[in-house]
């Protein structure tokens, strides 16, 4: 690919990732209510649905990444997006909990395509620009999580459902649960159309078949784990994903129980976090990487994220140390200022850490194993997301509201040490950065 084709391919894969994550984000606000609409749809079942998605991602992310090393990135991306279309359509048509689980598991399997998107970016960007390029993928994820839930909320309004139902064919069931699901399927279908029409293949025709001694798929999955430095990075990804996924799930109960915030107020806080994540990964990370490199930034990001996570349950006492600005802006009470101060650190630390950790993965994986390495990395994050939320939920209910955040902060301390040690062992290797593997 020439330089122009590489730039075009990068822009198109970013658009495909955004459309895919937009569909995923649309489902977020309706999932708990949709589950409860079925007999037996308890909160435990909601947790199982989340775990089912992540478990399937864990299984399929390395397989899709390895497959893309052999057959190319474009066909794997197209196939996975088609699977997402089927999954979200089935999700909207589900009339029983087992169908909801089947759709959610298929969506999770197809959501393993992040490893292929990461490998595509690694293919089309030079080493010195890879962190910046994959920071854009992180920003595309952030935008999907900002706009997706808002679109899902609008599509579940009674007025929207009634308006669409009045013009839709009678054979299509239009409800406040099915409409967002069908919209998610349409966005994934849009990703299929964009990929088929415009996305060039980033792998040369002989890249996956040029050597008769090419290792098997199983060997490809083992190779990243056996690569020096990658074992430590996989451990770091697992710990970060356990901590961050658990803290994310427990954040809404925390602000509801301690601050008395409504769902609307909580959604505004999540929007604030999402905007900061987009700015960090889309604007800040490229400039910082050019100046400092991925290892020092990963250490700094892990330190900031650990501090923010551990401080979150103490944000209210922290607010007592801040001035009362409610005279200028009524909403800016000391309570809110303390919470915003900590929440500002959370997406900045996570955004820096997620991009630079995968930058180190790309640095240590050979060109033929980029997809496999990213797949195993994403798989580690997916496995962690099946563990983090239930463990942190049990801590919240059984120990205290503060415990999941403090434990999450403690889990991040070994990450600081692991990455710092990699920096000492890296020598003069040429860095080749990448993007987050624990986002969804």
Short mmCIF file of C-alpha atoms in Angstrom, two decimals, residues 188-424:
data_model
loop_
_atom_site.label_atom_id
_atom_site.label_comp_id
_atom_site.label_asym_id
_atom_site.label_seq_id
_atom_site.Cartn_x
_atom_site.Cartn_y
_atom_site.Cartn_z
CA UNK A 188 -23.16 -2.70 12.10
CA UNK A 189 -24.63 -3.18 8.62
CA UNK A 190 -23.33 0.29 7.77
CA UNK A 191 -19.90 -0.90 8.91
CA UNK A 192 -20.19 -3.87 6.54
CA UNK A 193 -21.06 -1.57 3.63
CA UNK A 194 -18.19 0.80 4.37
CA UNK A 195 -15.69 -2.04 4.72
CA UNK A 196 -16.81 -3.78 1.52
CA UNK A 197 -16.86 -0.60 -0.52
CA UNK A 198 -13.80 1.25 0.70
CA UNK A 199 -11.53 -0.72 3.05
CA UNK A 200 -8.35 -1.97 1.32
CA UNK A 201 -6.58 -5.08 2.55
CA UNK A 202 -3.53 -4.19 4.64
CA UNK A 203 -1.76 -7.54 4.29
CA UNK A 204 0.13 -8.44 1.13
CA UNK A 205 -1.25 -11.50 -0.71
CA UNK A 206 1.70 -13.71 0.32
CA UNK A 207 2.04 -12.41 3.86
CA UNK A 208 0.11 -15.28 5.38
CA UNK A 209 1.11 -18.06 2.96
CA UNK A 210 4.66 -17.30 1.87
CA UNK A 211 6.34 -19.83 4.19
CA UNK A 212 5.60 -23.53 4.06
CA UNK A 213 6.74 -23.84 7.66
CA UNK A 214 4.24 -21.28 8.92
CA UNK A 215 3.09 -22.31 12.43
CA UNK A 216 -0.42 -23.56 13.10
CA UNK A 217 -3.11 -21.35 14.59
CA UNK A 218 -2.54 -22.92 18.02
CA UNK A 219 1.19 -22.26 17.74
CA UNK A 220 0.44 -18.67 16.73
CA UNK A 221 -1.60 -18.18 19.87
CA UNK A 222 1.17 -19.68 21.99
CA UNK A 223 3.88 -17.58 20.36
CA UNK A 224 2.80 -14.20 21.80
CA UNK A 225 2.59 -15.70 25.31
CA UNK A 226 6.13 -17.03 24.96
CA UNK A 227 7.57 -13.76 23.67
CA UNK A 228 9.78 -11.97 26.23
CA UNK A 229 7.88 -9.09 27.78
CA UNK A 230 4.44 -10.13 26.57
CA UNK A 231 3.74 -12.34 29.57
CA UNK A 232 4.20 -9.34 31.83
CA UNK A 233 2.02 -7.20 29.58
CA UNK A 234 -0.75 -9.81 29.55
CA UNK A 235 -0.65 -9.83 33.35
CA UNK A 236 -0.84 -6.04 33.35
CA UNK A 237 -3.81 -6.08 30.97
CA UNK A 238 -5.61 -8.59 33.14
CA UNK A 239 -5.13 -6.58 36.32
CA UNK A 240 -6.12 -3.30 34.67
CA UNK A 241 -9.24 -4.86 33.18
CA UNK A 242 -10.33 -6.47 36.46
CA UNK A 243 -9.90 -3.18 38.30
CA UNK A 244 -11.40 -0.86 35.69
CA UNK A 245 -14.36 -3.06 34.73
CA UNK A 246 -15.29 -3.57 38.37
CA UNK A 247 -14.98 0.13 39.19
CA UNK A 248 -17.04 1.04 36.11
CA UNK A 249 -19.89 -1.26 37.15
CA UNK A 250 -19.86 -0.06 40.77
CA UNK A 251 -19.65 3.64 39.91
CA UNK A 252 -23.37 4.12 39.33
CA UNK A 253 -24.42 2.47 42.64
CA UNK A 254 -21.78 4.57 44.40
CA UNK A 255 -23.01 7.94 43.15
CA UNK A 256 -26.63 6.87 43.72
CA UNK A 257 -26.06 5.66 47.28
CA UNK A 258 -23.58 8.28 48.50
CA UNK A 259 -24.58 11.35 46.48
CA UNK A 260 -28.22 10.53 45.81
CA UNK A 261 -27.79 11.15 42.08
CA UNK A 262 -30.52 10.16 39.65
CA UNK A 263 -30.00 8.19 36.46
CA UNK A 264 -29.91 11.43 34.45
CA UNK A 265 -27.23 12.94 36.69
CA UNK A 266 -25.22 9.73 36.54
CA UNK A 267 -25.49 9.73 32.73
CA UNK A 268 -24.10 13.28 32.65
CA UNK A 269 -21.13 12.15 34.71
CA UNK A 270 -20.52 9.26 32.31
CA UNK A 271 -20.69 11.68 29.39
CA UNK A 272 -18.06 13.85 31.11
CA UNK A 273 -15.82 10.81 31.55
CA UNK A 274 -16.34 9.79 27.92
CA UNK A 275 -15.46 13.24 26.59
CA UNK A 276 -12.24 13.30 28.59
CA UNK A 277 -11.39 9.83 27.32
CA UNK A 278 -11.85 10.98 23.73
CA UNK A 279 -9.68 14.06 24.27
CA UNK A 280 -6.99 12.00 25.96
CA UNK A 281 -6.78 9.28 23.33
CA UNK A 282 -7.57 11.42 20.30
CA UNK A 283 -5.47 14.51 21.09
CA UNK A 284 -3.23 14.16 24.11
CA UNK A 285 -1.69 10.72 23.68
CA UNK A 286 0.05 11.43 20.36
CA UNK A 287 1.82 14.52 21.65
CA UNK A 288 2.86 12.82 24.88
CA UNK A 289 4.16 9.72 23.11
CA UNK A 290 6.26 11.79 20.73
CA UNK A 291 7.86 13.48 23.71
CA UNK A 292 8.19 10.74 26.33
CA UNK A 293 7.73 7.32 24.69
CA UNK A 294 5.32 4.50 25.65
CA UNK A 295 7.10 3.09 28.72
CA UNK A 296 7.28 6.28 30.84
CA UNK A 297 3.73 7.13 29.80
CA UNK A 298 2.44 3.68 30.78
CA UNK A 299 4.02 4.05 34.21
CA UNK A 300 2.49 7.50 34.60
CA UNK A 301 -0.92 6.35 33.34
CA UNK A 302 -1.00 3.38 35.72
CA UNK A 303 -0.01 5.62 38.64
CA UNK A 304 -2.69 8.20 37.86
CA UNK A 305 -5.36 5.52 37.35
CA UNK A 306 -4.42 3.78 40.62
CA UNK A 307 -4.63 7.06 42.51
CA UNK A 308 -7.97 8.05 40.94
CA UNK A 309 -9.50 4.62 41.59
CA UNK A 310 -8.38 4.51 45.21
CA UNK A 311 -9.48 8.11 45.86
CA UNK A 312 -12.95 7.76 44.34
CA UNK A 313 -14.74 6.64 47.54
CA UNK A 314 -13.12 9.55 49.37
CA UNK A 315 -14.17 12.18 46.84
CA UNK A 316 -16.82 13.59 49.17
CA UNK A 317 -14.37 14.36 52.02
CA UNK A 318 -12.01 15.74 49.36
CA UNK A 319 -14.77 18.09 48.23
CA UNK A 320 -14.92 19.48 51.78
CA UNK A 321 -11.44 20.90 51.20
CA UNK A 322 -12.50 22.76 48.06
CA UNK A 323 -14.21 26.16 47.79
CA UNK A 324 -17.98 26.41 47.44
CA UNK A 325 -18.68 27.78 43.96
CA UNK A 326 -22.44 27.27 44.09
CA UNK A 327 -22.85 31.04 44.43
CA UNK A 328 -21.45 31.40 40.92
CA UNK A 329 -22.92 28.21 39.43
CA UNK A 330 -25.60 26.53 41.59
CA UNK A 331 -24.55 23.01 40.59
CA UNK A 332 -20.90 23.48 41.57
CA UNK A 333 -21.17 22.40 45.18
CA UNK A 334 -18.07 21.19 47.06
CA UNK A 335 -19.44 17.62 46.77
CA UNK A 336 -19.59 17.82 43.00
CA UNK A 337 -16.23 19.57 42.71
CA UNK A 338 -14.54 16.83 44.73
CA UNK A 339 -16.13 14.14 42.57
CA UNK A 340 -15.20 15.91 39.33
CA UNK A 341 -11.63 16.33 40.50
CA UNK A 342 -11.23 12.59 40.93
CA UNK A 343 -13.24 11.75 37.80
CA UNK A 344 -10.96 13.97 35.73
CA UNK A 345 -8.00 11.76 36.64
CA UNK A 346 -9.84 8.50 35.92
CA UNK A 347 -10.26 8.72 32.10
CA UNK A 348 -6.94 10.51 31.65
CA UNK A 349 -5.03 7.77 33.49
CA UNK A 350 -6.98 4.98 31.78
CA UNK A 351 -6.70 6.56 28.34
CA UNK A 352 -2.93 6.93 28.58
CA UNK A 353 -2.43 3.48 30.07
CA UNK A 354 -4.66 1.60 27.63
CA UNK A 355 -2.93 2.99 24.55
CA UNK A 356 0.63 2.71 25.82
CA UNK A 357 0.22 -0.82 27.19
CA UNK A 358 -0.77 -2.06 23.77
CA UNK A 359 2.01 0.05 22.29
CA UNK A 360 4.37 -2.20 24.21
CA UNK A 361 2.52 -5.30 22.97
CA UNK A 362 3.06 -4.18 19.39
CA UNK A 363 6.71 -3.40 20.14
CA UNK A 364 7.41 -6.95 21.23
CA UNK A 365 5.34 -8.85 18.65
CA UNK A 366 6.77 -9.64 15.21
CA UNK A 367 4.99 -8.36 12.12
CA UNK A 368 3.52 -11.83 11.40
CA UNK A 369 2.07 -12.10 14.92
CA UNK A 370 0.53 -8.66 15.39
CA UNK A 371 -3.02 -10.01 15.08
CA UNK A 372 -2.32 -12.96 17.36
CA UNK A 373 -0.66 -10.76 19.98
CA UNK A 374 -3.53 -8.29 20.00
CA UNK A 375 -6.03 -11.14 20.08
CA UNK A 376 -4.43 -12.75 23.13
CA UNK A 377 -4.21 -9.35 24.79
CA UNK A 378 -7.85 -8.56 24.15
CA UNK A 379 -8.73 -12.05 25.32
CA UNK A 380 -6.99 -11.41 28.64
CA UNK A 381 -9.03 -8.23 29.02
CA UNK A 382 -12.25 -10.06 28.18
CA UNK A 383 -11.51 -12.79 30.72
CA UNK A 384 -10.85 -10.11 33.33
CA UNK A 385 -14.20 -8.49 32.57
CA UNK A 386 -15.94 -11.75 33.43
CA UNK A 387 -14.22 -11.66 36.82
CA UNK A 388 -14.09 -7.97 37.79
CA UNK A 389 -17.77 -6.95 37.97
CA UNK A 390 -19.07 -9.87 40.09
CA UNK A 391 -16.06 -9.73 42.45
CA UNK A 392 -16.33 -5.96 42.90
CA UNK A 393 -20.11 -6.25 43.31
CA UNK A 394 -19.65 -8.78 46.08
CA UNK A 395 -17.17 -6.46 47.81
CA UNK A 396 -19.56 -3.52 47.49
CA UNK A 397 -22.44 -5.44 49.03
CA UNK A 398 -20.54 -7.51 51.58
CA UNK A 399 -17.71 -5.25 52.78
CA UNK A 400 -18.65 -1.66 52.00
CA UNK A 401 -19.12 0.85 49.20
CA UNK A 402 -15.48 1.91 49.43
CA UNK A 403 -13.96 -1.57 49.09
CA UNK A 404 -14.12 -2.20 45.30
CA UNK A 405 -12.43 1.12 44.58
CA UNK A 406 -9.66 0.61 47.13
CA UNK A 407 -9.08 -2.96 45.94
CA UNK A 408 -9.07 -1.73 42.33
CA UNK A 409 -6.42 0.85 43.17
CA UNK A 410 -4.29 -1.80 44.91
CA UNK A 411 -4.58 -4.12 41.87
CA UNK A 412 -3.09 -1.37 39.70
CA UNK A 413 0.07 -0.99 41.79
CA UNK A 414 1.69 -4.17 40.40
CA UNK A 415 1.01 -2.80 36.91
CA UNK A 416 3.24 0.18 37.69
CA UNK A 417 6.02 -2.19 38.75
CA UNK A 418 5.58 -4.53 35.74
CA UNK A 419 5.74 -1.75 33.18
CA UNK A 420 8.65 -0.03 34.91
CA UNK A 421 10.58 -3.31 34.78
CA UNK A 422 9.85 -3.69 31.07
CA UNK A 423 11.29 -0.23 30.55
CA UNK A 424 14.52 -1.28 32.22
#
